[in-house]
Coordinates of C-alpha atoms in Angstrom, one line a residue:
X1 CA -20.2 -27.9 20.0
X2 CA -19.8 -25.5 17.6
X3 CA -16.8 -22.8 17.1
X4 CA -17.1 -20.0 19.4
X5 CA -15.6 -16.8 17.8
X6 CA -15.1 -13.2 19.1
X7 CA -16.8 -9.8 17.4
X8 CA -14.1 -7.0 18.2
X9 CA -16.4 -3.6 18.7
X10 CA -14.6 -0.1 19.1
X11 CA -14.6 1.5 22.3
X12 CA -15.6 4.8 20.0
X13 CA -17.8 3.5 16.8
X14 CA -17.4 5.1 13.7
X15 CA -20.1 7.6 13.2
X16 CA -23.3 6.6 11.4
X17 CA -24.3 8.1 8.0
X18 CA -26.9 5.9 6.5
X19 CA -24.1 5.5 3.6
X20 CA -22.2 2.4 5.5
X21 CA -23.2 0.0 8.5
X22 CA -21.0 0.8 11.6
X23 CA -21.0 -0.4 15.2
X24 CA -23.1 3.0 16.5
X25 CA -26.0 0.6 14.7
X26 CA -28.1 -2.5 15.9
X27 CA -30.7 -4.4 15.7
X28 CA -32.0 -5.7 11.5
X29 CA -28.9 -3.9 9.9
X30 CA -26.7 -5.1 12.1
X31 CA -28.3 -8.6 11.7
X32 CA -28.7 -8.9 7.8
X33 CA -24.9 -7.6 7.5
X34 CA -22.8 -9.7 10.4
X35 CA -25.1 -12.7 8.5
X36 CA -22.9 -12.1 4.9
X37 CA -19.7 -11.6 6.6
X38 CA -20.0 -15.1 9.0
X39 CA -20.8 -16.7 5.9
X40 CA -17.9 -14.7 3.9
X41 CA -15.8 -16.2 7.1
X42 CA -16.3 -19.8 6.5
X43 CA -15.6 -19.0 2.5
X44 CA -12.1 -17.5 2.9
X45 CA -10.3 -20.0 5.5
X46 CA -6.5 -19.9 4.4
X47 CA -7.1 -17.5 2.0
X48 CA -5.7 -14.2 0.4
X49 CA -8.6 -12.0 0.3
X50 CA -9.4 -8.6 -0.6
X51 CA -12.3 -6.3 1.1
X52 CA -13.3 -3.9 -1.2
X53 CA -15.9 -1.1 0.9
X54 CA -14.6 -2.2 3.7
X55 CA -16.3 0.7 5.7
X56 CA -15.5 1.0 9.5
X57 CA -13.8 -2.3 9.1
X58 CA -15.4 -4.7 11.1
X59 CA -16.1 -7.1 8.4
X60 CA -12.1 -7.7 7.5
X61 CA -11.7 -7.9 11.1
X62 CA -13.7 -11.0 11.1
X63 CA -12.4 -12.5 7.8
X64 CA -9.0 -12.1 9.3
X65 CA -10.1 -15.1 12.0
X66 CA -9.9 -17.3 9.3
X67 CA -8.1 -15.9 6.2
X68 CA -4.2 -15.9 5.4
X69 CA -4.4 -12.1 4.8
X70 CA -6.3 -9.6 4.5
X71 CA -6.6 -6.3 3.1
X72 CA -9.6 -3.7 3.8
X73 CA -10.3 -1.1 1.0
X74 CA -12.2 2.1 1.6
X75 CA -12.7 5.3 -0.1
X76 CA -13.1 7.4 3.0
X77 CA -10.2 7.9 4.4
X78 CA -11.4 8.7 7.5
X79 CA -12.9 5.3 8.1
X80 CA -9.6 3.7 6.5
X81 CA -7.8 5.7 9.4
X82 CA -10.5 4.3 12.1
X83 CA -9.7 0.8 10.8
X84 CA -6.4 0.7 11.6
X85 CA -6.5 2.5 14.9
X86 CA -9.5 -0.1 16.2
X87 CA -8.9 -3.1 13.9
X88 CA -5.0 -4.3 14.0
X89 CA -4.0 -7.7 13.3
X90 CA -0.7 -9.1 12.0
X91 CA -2.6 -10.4 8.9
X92 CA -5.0 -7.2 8.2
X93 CA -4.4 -3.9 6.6
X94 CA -6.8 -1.4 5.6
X95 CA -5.9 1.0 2.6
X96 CA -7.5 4.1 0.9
X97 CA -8.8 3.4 -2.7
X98 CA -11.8 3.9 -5.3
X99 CA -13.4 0.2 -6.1
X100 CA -13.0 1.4 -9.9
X101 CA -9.5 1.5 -9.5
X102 CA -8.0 -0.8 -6.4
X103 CA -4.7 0.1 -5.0
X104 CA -3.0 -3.3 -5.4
X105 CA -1.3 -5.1 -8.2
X106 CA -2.5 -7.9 -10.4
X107 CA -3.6 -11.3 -9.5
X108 CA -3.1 -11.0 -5.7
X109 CA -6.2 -12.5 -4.2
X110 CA -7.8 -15.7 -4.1
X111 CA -11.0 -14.0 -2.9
X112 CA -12.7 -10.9 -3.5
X113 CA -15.4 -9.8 -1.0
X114 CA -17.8 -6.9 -1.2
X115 CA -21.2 -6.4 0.2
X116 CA -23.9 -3.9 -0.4
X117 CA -21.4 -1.9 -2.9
X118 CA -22.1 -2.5 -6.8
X119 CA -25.5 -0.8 -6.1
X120 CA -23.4 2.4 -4.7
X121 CA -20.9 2.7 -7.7
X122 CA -22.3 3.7 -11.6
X123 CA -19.6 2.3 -13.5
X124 CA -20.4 -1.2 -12.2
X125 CA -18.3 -2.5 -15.6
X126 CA -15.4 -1.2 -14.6
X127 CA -15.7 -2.5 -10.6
X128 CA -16.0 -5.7 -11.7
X129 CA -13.3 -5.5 -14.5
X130 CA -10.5 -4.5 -11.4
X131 CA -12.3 -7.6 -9.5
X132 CA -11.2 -9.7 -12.2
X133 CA -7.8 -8.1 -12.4
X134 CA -6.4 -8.7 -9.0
X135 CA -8.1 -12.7 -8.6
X136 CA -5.8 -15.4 -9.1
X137 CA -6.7 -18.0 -11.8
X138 CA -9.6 -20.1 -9.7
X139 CA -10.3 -17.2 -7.1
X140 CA -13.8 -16.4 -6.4
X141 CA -16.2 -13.1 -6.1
X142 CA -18.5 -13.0 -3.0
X143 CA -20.8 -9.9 -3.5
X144 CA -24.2 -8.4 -2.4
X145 CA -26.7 -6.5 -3.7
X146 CA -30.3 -4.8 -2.6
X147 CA -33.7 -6.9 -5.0
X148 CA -34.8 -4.0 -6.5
X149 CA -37.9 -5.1 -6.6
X150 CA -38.2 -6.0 -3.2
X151 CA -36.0 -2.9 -1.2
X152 CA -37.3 -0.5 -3.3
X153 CA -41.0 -1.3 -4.8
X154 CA -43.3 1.5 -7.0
X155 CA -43.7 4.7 -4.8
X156 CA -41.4 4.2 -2.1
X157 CA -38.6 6.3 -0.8
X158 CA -34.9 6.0 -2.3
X159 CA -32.2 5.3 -0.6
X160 CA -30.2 8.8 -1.6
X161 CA -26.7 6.7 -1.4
X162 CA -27.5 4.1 -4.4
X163 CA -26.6 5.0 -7.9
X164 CA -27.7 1.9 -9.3
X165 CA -29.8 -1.2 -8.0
X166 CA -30.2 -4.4 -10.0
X167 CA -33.1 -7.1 -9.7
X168 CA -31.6 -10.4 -9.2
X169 CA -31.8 -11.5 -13.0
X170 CA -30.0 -8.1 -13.7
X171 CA -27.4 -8.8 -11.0
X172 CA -26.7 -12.4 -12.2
X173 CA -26.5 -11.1 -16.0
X174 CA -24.0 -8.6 -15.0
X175 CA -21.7 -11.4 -13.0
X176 CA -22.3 -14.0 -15.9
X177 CA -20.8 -11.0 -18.2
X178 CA -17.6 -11.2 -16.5
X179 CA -17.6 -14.8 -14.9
X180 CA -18.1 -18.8 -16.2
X181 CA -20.2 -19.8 -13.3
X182 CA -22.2 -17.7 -11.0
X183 CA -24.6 -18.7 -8.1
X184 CA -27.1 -17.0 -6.3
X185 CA -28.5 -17.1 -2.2
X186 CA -31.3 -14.8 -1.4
X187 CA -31.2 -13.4 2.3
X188 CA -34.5 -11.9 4.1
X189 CA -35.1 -11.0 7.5
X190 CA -37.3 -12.7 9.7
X191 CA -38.9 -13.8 13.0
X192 CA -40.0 -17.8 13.1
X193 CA -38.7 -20.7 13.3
X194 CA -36.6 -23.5 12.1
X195 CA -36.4 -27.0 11.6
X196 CA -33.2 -29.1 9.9
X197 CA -31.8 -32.6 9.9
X198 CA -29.8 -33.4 12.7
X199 CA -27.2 -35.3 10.2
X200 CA -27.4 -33.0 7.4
X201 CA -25.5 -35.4 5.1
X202 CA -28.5 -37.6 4.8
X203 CA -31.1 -35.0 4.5
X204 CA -33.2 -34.2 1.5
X205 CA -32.2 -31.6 -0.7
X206 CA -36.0 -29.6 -0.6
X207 CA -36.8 -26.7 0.9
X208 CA -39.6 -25.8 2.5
X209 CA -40.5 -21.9 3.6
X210 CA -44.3 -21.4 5.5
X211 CA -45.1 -17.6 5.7
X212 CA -48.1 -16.6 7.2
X213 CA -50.4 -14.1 4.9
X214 CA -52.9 -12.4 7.3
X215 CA -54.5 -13.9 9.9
X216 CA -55.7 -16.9 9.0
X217 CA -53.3 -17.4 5.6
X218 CA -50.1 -19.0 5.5
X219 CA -48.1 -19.3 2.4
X220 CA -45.9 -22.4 1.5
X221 CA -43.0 -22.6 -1.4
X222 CA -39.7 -24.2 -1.7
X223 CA -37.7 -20.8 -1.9
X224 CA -37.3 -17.9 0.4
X225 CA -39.8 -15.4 -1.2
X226 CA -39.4 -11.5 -1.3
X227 CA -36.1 -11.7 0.0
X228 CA -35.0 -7.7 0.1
X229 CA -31.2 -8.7 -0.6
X230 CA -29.5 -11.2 -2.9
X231 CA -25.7 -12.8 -2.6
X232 CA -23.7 -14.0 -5.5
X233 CA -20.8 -16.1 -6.0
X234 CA -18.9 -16.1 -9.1
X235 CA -15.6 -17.2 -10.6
X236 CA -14.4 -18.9 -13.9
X237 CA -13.1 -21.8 -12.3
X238 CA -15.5 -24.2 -9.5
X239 CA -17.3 -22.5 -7.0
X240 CA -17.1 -22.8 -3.5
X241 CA -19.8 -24.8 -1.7
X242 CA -21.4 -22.3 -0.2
X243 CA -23.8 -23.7 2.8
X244 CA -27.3 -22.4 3.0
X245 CA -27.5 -20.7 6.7
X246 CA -29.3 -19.4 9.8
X247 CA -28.5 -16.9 11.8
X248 CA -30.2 -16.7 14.9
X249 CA -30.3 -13.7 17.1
X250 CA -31.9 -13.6 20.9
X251 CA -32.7 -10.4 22.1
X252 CA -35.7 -8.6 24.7
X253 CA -38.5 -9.0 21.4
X254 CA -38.8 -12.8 23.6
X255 CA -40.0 -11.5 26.8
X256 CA -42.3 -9.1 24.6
X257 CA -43.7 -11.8 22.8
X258 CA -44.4 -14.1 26.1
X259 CA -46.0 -11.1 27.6
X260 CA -48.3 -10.6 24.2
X261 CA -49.0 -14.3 24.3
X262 CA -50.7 -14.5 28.2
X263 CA -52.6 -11.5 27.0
X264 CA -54.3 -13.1 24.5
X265 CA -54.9 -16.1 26.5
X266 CA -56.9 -14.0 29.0
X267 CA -58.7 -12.6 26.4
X268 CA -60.0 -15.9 25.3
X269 CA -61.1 -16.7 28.5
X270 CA -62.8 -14.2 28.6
X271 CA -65.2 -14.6 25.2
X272 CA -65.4 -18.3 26.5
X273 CA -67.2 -16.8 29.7
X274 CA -69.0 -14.4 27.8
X275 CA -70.5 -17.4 25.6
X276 CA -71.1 -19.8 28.5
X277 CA -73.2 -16.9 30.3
X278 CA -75.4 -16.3 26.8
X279 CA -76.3 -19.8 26.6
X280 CA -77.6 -20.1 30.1
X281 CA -80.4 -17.0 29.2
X282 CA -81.0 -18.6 25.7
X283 CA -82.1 -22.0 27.5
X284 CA -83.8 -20.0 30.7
X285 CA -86.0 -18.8 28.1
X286 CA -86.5 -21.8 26.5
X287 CA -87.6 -23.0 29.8
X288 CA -90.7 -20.4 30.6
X289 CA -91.9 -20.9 27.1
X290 CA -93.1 -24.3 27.9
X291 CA -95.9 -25.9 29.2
X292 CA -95.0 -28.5 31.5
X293 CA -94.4 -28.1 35.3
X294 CA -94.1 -24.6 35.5
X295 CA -92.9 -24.3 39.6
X296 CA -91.1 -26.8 39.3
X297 CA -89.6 -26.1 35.9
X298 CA -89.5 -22.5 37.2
X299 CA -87.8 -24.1 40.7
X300 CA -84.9 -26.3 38.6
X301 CA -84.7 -22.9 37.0
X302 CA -84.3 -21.0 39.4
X303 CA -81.6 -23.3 41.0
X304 CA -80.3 -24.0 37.5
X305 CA -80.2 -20.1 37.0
X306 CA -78.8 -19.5 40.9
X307 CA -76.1 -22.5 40.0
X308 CA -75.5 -20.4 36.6
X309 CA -75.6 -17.2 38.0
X310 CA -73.3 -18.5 41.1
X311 CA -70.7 -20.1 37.8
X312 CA -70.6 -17.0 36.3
X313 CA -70.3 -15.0 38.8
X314 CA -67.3 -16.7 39.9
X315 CA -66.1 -17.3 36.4
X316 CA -66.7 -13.0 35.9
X317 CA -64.8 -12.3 39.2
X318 CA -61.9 -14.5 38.1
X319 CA -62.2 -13.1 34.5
X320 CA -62.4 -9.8 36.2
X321 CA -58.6 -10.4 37.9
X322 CA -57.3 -11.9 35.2
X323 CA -58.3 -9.2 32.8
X324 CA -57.3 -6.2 35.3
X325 CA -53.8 -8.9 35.3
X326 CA -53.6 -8.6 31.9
X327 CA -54.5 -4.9 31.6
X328 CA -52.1 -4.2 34.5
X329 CA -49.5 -6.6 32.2
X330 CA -50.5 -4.5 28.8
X331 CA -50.2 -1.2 30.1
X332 CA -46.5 -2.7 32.1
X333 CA -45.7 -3.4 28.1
X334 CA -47.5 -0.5 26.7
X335 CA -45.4 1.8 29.7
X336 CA -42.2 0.1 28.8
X337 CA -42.9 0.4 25.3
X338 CA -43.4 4.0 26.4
X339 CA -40.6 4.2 27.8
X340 CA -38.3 2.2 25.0
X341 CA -39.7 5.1 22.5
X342 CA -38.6 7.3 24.5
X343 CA -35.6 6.7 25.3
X344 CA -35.0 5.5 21.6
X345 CA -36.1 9.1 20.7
X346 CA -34.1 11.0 23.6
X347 CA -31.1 8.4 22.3
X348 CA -31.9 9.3 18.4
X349 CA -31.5 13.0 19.5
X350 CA -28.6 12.8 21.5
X351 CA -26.8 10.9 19.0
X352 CA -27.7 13.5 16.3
X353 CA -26.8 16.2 18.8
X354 CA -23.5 14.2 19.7
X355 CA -22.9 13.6 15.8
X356 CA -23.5 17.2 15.4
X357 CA -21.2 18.1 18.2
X358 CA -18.7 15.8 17.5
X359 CA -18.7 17.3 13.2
X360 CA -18.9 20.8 15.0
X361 CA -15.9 19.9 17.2
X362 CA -14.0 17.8 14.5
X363 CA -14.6 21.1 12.3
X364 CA -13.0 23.8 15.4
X365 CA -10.1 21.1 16.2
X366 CA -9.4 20.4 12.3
X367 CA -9.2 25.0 12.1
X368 CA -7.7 25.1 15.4
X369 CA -4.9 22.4 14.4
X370 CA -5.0 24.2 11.0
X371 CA -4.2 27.8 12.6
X372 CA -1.5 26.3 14.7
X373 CA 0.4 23.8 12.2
X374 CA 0.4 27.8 10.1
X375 CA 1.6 29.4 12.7
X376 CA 4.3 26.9 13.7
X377 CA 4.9 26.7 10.6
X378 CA 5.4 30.4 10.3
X379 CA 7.2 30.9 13.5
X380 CA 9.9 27.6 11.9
X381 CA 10.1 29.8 8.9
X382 CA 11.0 33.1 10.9
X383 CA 13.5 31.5 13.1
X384 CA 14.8 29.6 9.9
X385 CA 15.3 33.1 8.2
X386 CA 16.3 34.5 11.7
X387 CA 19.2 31.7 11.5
X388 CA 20.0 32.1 8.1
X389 CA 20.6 35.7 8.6
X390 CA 22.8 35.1 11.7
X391 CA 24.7 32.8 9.7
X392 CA 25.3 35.2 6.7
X393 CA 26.1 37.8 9.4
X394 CA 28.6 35.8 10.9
X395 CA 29.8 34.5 7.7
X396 CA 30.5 38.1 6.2
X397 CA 31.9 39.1 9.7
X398 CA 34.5 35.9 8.7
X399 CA 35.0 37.2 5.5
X400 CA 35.6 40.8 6.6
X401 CA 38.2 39.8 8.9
X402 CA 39.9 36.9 6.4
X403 CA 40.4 39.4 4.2
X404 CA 41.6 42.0 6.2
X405 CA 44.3 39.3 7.2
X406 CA 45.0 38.5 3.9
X407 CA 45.1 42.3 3.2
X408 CA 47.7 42.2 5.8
X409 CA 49.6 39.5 4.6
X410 CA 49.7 40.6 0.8
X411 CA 51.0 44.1 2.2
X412 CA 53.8 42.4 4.3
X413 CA 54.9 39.9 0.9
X414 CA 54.5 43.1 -0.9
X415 CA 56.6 45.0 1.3
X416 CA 59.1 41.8 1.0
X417 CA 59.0 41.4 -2.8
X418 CA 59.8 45.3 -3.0
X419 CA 62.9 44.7 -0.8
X420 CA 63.9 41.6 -3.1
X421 CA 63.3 43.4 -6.4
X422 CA 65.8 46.4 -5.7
X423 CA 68.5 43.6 -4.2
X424 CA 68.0 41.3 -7.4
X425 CA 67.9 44.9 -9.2
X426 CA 71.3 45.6 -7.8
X427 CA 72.7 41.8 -8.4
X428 CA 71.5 41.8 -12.1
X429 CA 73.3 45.2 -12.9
X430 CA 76.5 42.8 -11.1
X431 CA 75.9 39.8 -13.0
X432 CA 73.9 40.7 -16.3
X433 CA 77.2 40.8 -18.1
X434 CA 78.9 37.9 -16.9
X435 CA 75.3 35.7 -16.9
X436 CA 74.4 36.2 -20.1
X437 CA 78.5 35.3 -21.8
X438 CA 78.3 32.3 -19.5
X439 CA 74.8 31.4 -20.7
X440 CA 75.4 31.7 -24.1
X441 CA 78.6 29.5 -23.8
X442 CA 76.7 27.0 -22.1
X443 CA 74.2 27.2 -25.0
X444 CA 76.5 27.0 -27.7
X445 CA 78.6 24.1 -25.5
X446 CA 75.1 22.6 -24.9
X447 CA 74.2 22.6 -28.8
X448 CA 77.5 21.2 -30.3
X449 CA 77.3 18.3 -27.8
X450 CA 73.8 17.4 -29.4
X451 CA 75.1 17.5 -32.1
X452 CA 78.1 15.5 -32.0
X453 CA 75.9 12.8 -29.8
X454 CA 73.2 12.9 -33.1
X455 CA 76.0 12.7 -35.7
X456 CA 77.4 9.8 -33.8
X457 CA 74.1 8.4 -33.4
X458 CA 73.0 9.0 -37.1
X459 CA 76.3 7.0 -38.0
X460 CA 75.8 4.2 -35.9
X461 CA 72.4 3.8 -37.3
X462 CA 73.4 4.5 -40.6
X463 CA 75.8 1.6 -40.3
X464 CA 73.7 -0.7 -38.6
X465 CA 71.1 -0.2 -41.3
X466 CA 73.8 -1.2 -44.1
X467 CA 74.8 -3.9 -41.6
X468 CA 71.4 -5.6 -41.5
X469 CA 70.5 -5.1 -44.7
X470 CA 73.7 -6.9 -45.5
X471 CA 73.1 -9.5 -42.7
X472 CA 69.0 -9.7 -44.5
X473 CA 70.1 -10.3 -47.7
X474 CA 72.6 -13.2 -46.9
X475 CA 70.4 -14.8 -44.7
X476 CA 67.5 -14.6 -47.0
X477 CA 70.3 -16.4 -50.0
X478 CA 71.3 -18.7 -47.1
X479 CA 67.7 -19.2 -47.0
X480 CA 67.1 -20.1 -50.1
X481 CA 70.5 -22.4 -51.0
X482 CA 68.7 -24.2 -47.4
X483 CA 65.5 -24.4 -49.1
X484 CA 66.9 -26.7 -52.4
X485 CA 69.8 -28.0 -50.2
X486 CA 69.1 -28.7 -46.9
X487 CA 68.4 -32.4 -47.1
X488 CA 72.8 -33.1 -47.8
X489 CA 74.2 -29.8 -47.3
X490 CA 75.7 -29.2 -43.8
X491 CA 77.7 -26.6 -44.3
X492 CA 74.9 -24.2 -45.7
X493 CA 73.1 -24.9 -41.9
X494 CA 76.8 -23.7 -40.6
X495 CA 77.0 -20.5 -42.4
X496 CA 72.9 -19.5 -42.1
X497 CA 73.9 -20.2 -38.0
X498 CA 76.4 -17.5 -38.3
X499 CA 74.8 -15.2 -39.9
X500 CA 71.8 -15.4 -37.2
X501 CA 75.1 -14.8 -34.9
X502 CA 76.0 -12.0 -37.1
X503 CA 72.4 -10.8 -37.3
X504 CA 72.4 -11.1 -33.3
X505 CA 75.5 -9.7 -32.7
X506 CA 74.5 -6.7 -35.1
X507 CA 70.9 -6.2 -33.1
X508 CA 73.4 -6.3 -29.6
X509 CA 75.4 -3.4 -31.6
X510 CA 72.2 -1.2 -32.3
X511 CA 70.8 -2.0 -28.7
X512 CA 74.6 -1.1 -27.5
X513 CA 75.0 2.2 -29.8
X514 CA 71.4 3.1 -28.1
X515 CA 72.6 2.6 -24.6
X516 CA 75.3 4.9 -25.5
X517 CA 73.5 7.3 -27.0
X518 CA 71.2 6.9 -23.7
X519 CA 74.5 7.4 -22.0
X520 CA 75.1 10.8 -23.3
X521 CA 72.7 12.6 -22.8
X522 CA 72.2 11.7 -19.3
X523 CA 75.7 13.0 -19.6
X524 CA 75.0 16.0 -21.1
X525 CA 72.1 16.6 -18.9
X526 CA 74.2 16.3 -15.1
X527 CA 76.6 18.8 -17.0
X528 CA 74.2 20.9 -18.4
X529 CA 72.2 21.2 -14.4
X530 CA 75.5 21.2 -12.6
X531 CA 76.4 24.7 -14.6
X532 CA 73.1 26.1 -14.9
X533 CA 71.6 25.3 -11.3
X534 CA 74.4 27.3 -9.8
X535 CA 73.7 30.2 -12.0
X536 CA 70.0 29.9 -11.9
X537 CA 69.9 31.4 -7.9
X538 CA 71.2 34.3 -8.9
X539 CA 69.4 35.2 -12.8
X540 CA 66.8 36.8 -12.3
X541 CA 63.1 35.3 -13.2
X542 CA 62.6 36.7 -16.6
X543 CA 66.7 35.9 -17.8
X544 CA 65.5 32.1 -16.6
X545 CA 62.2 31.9 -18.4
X546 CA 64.3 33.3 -21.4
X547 CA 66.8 29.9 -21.0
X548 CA 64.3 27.9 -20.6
X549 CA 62.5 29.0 -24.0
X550 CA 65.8 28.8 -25.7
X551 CA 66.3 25.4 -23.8
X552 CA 63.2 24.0 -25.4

């Protein structure tokens, strides 16, 4: 037994157009294009691959049975957004994007399929250049195109969605343009019959195709001739084996052929009858032309005639039921056919009706969701304004009352700093006289301290300079004597050792006379802020800011 796989269909099919195949359709369509994608199917198990026109989305759907991933690409958004709704899978995603310029990076696929598109796109160069950009190194191209010569012959209709159909030399030039090795399969529609090797791995590699030609003609050649559509494979590495394939479809055109069959066998019957009766009056004749026994010629006539006309009375009667049967049968088929027209028409109708009910009502809902995403947004914009208004409102009523309470405060530190200027007003006519004598003592104080602590420090630095300039130039002699005699001369290490002592001690006698110096004017500092701080709460600002720049 063979694998038995599912077709998901949508509950709501994506309108039909004429431009892409989509559920709403059945019957050769239908046929011709599930027939490339089950073959696609068996191509792409455990692979990435890439649906470019991937239409209502049916056709990933079914790659995705067998494929690692999957990713459907469509330029109508509208069918990309039916995809996803009707066709989810963990390893399927459909995205909106032009087949001259695929939404996805570089070298991301390992197959690329895409049927019945090249023919609907006029910059087929540039279609298949971003099929080459996205395929791996190895990865394949499955893609379909109309026979030109075939779908569209001399003085026939075109197809208003095509830009651009190719014969099938023109389609495989264009894929050899871009690929190493390309192969073709030609596809045609058709009512027959089949006959292939049980164990296909032993059968011969011919094949035969019979077509009948009229009604008495039948064509035989080892290809499938005037096959309307053609399928390619191509890729610069090896190409997939691709099986040649059946696809067989039962439907009600049985039971219509079965009841065409028993018509014409009744109608046989009947010329068979017919024939029989005309050569029982040819040989009657025969009979009274001759010369022999005429009664009783005329008597085994008569029987033979009786017999005869008793045979084909019967046989007439019988032919009689069977052809009322059979016209009772054709006018059955001819009332159902009737009827299939019909309906087909009344369907054909009501689904243009519907289509143009369901545009009409896409159109009012699309304006009606229009008006009311403007008027919401509108009515969001007023209230937003309404708020923001409020919140300046109540943000300047804020304002208005912290300043008022600032207002109030300034007035009350006013009120105070009026009361503390007269009173320091008052104290500095006290103490202006006194302050500034005591501040200039503590000044002059201040300033022959700094300079006694400099002078003291200039001397001990003055004399530490002689001292190690002194202490240098001995040890840089006691150097030198060590240099030419330090191989028998110990007392020369002696005297170099105390000189580092002296040079140490005379470093410990800087670091010591800077400590001091450290020392006083810390000193000078506690006395300086344990007069002044005292006499600072009661100067006034201005007498401190002038002590301070004097200070500094």
């Amino acid at each position: 037994m063979g694998e038995i796989f599912e077709r998901r269909v949508p509950e709501i099919p994506f309108p039909w157009t004429g431009e892409r195949m989509t559920s709403a359709v059945s019957g050769q369509i239908e046929i011709e294009h599930l027939h490339r994608y089950f073959l696609a199917r068996q191509l792409c198990r455990g692979r990435d691959v890439i649906d470019v026109a991937s239409g209502e989305g049916y056709g990933s759907a079914l790659l995705a049975q067998t494929a690692s991933s999957v990713t459907g690409i469509e330029i109508d958004q509208k069918a990309v957004d039916h995809a996803n709704v009707n066709y989810r899978n963990s390893n399927l995603r459909y995205l909106h994007g032009d087949a001259r310029k695929l939404p996805i990076s570089d070298s991301c696929a390992d197959v690329v399929v895409s049927f019945e598109t090249i023919e609907h796109v006029g910059d087929q160069i540039s279609f298949l250049q971003e099929v080459k950009r996205v395929l791996r190194p190895g990865g394949f191209f499955v893609v379909s195109s109309p026979n030109r010569d075939v779908y569209s012959p001399a003085n026939s209709a075109a197809n208003p969605f095509h830009v651009c159909e190719l014969t099938p030399d023109e389609f495989a030039d264009t894929l050899a343009g871009h690929f190493a090795n390309v192969r073709l399969l030609f596809q045609r529609p058709l009512v027959g019959s089949a006959l292939i090797y049980r164990d296909l791995s032993k059968s011969a590699c011919e094949w035969m195709t019979f077509e009948r030609r009229g009604n008495s003609h039948f064509e035989a050649s080892n290809s499938v001739p005037r096959s309307p559509y053609v399928v390619a494979i191509g890729s610069d590495g090896d190409l997939p084996l691709a099986p040649a394939s059946i696809y067989i479809h039962t439907d009600e055109v049985g039971t219509t052929l079965s009841h065409a069959s028993a018509y014409q066998s009744l109608i046989d019957e009947v010329d068979r009858q017919s024939k029989r009766a005309e050569a029982a009056e040819l040989e009657l004749a025969e009979l009274r032309g001759s010369n022999g026994n005429l009664n009783t010629v005329v008597a085994e006539l008569h029987a033979r005639l009786a017999e005869a006309a008793d045979h084909a009375v019967a046989a007439t009667a019988g032919m009689e039921v069977r052809l009322r049967e059979a016209c009772e049968v054709n006018a059955e088929i001819e009332a159902e056919l009737q009827v299939t027209r019909h309906r087909l028409s009344q369907g054909e109708l009501a689904l243009s009706e519907l289509s143009a009910a369901h545009r009409n009502s896409d159109e009012i809902i699309a304006g009606l969701r229009g008006e009311l995403v403007a008027a919401g947004e509108r009515a969001g914009a007023s209230v937003a304004q309404l708020h923001i208004d409020l919140e300046k409102a109540c943000a300047k009523n804020s304002n208005i009352e912290e300043e008022l309470r600032l207002a109030r405060k300034k007035l009350a530190a006013l009120e105070h700093l009026e009361r503390n200027l007269a009173l320091a007003r008052r104290r500095e006519m006290m103490l202006s006289g006194g302050l500034r004598r005591l501040a200039a003592d503590i000044l002059h104080e201040r300033r022959r301290r700094i300079v006694e602590v400099e002078r003291v420090r200039d001397d001990l630095s003055t004399d530490l300079h002689h001292e190690l300039k002194k202490i240098r130039g001995e040890r840089d002699l006691l150097q030198a004597d060590k240099a030419r005699q330090i191989a028998n001369d110990l007392s020369l290490r002696f005297q170099v050792r105390q000189a580092e002592s002296r040079a140490k001690k005379a470093e410990l006698l800087a670091q010591k006379a800077e400590r001091i110096a450290v020392e006083w004017r810390m000193l000078y500092d506690l006395v300086v802020k344990q007069v002044r701080e005292p006499i600072y709460k009661w100067m006034p600002k201005g007498l401190q800011r002038k002590v301070l720049l004097e200070k500094r």
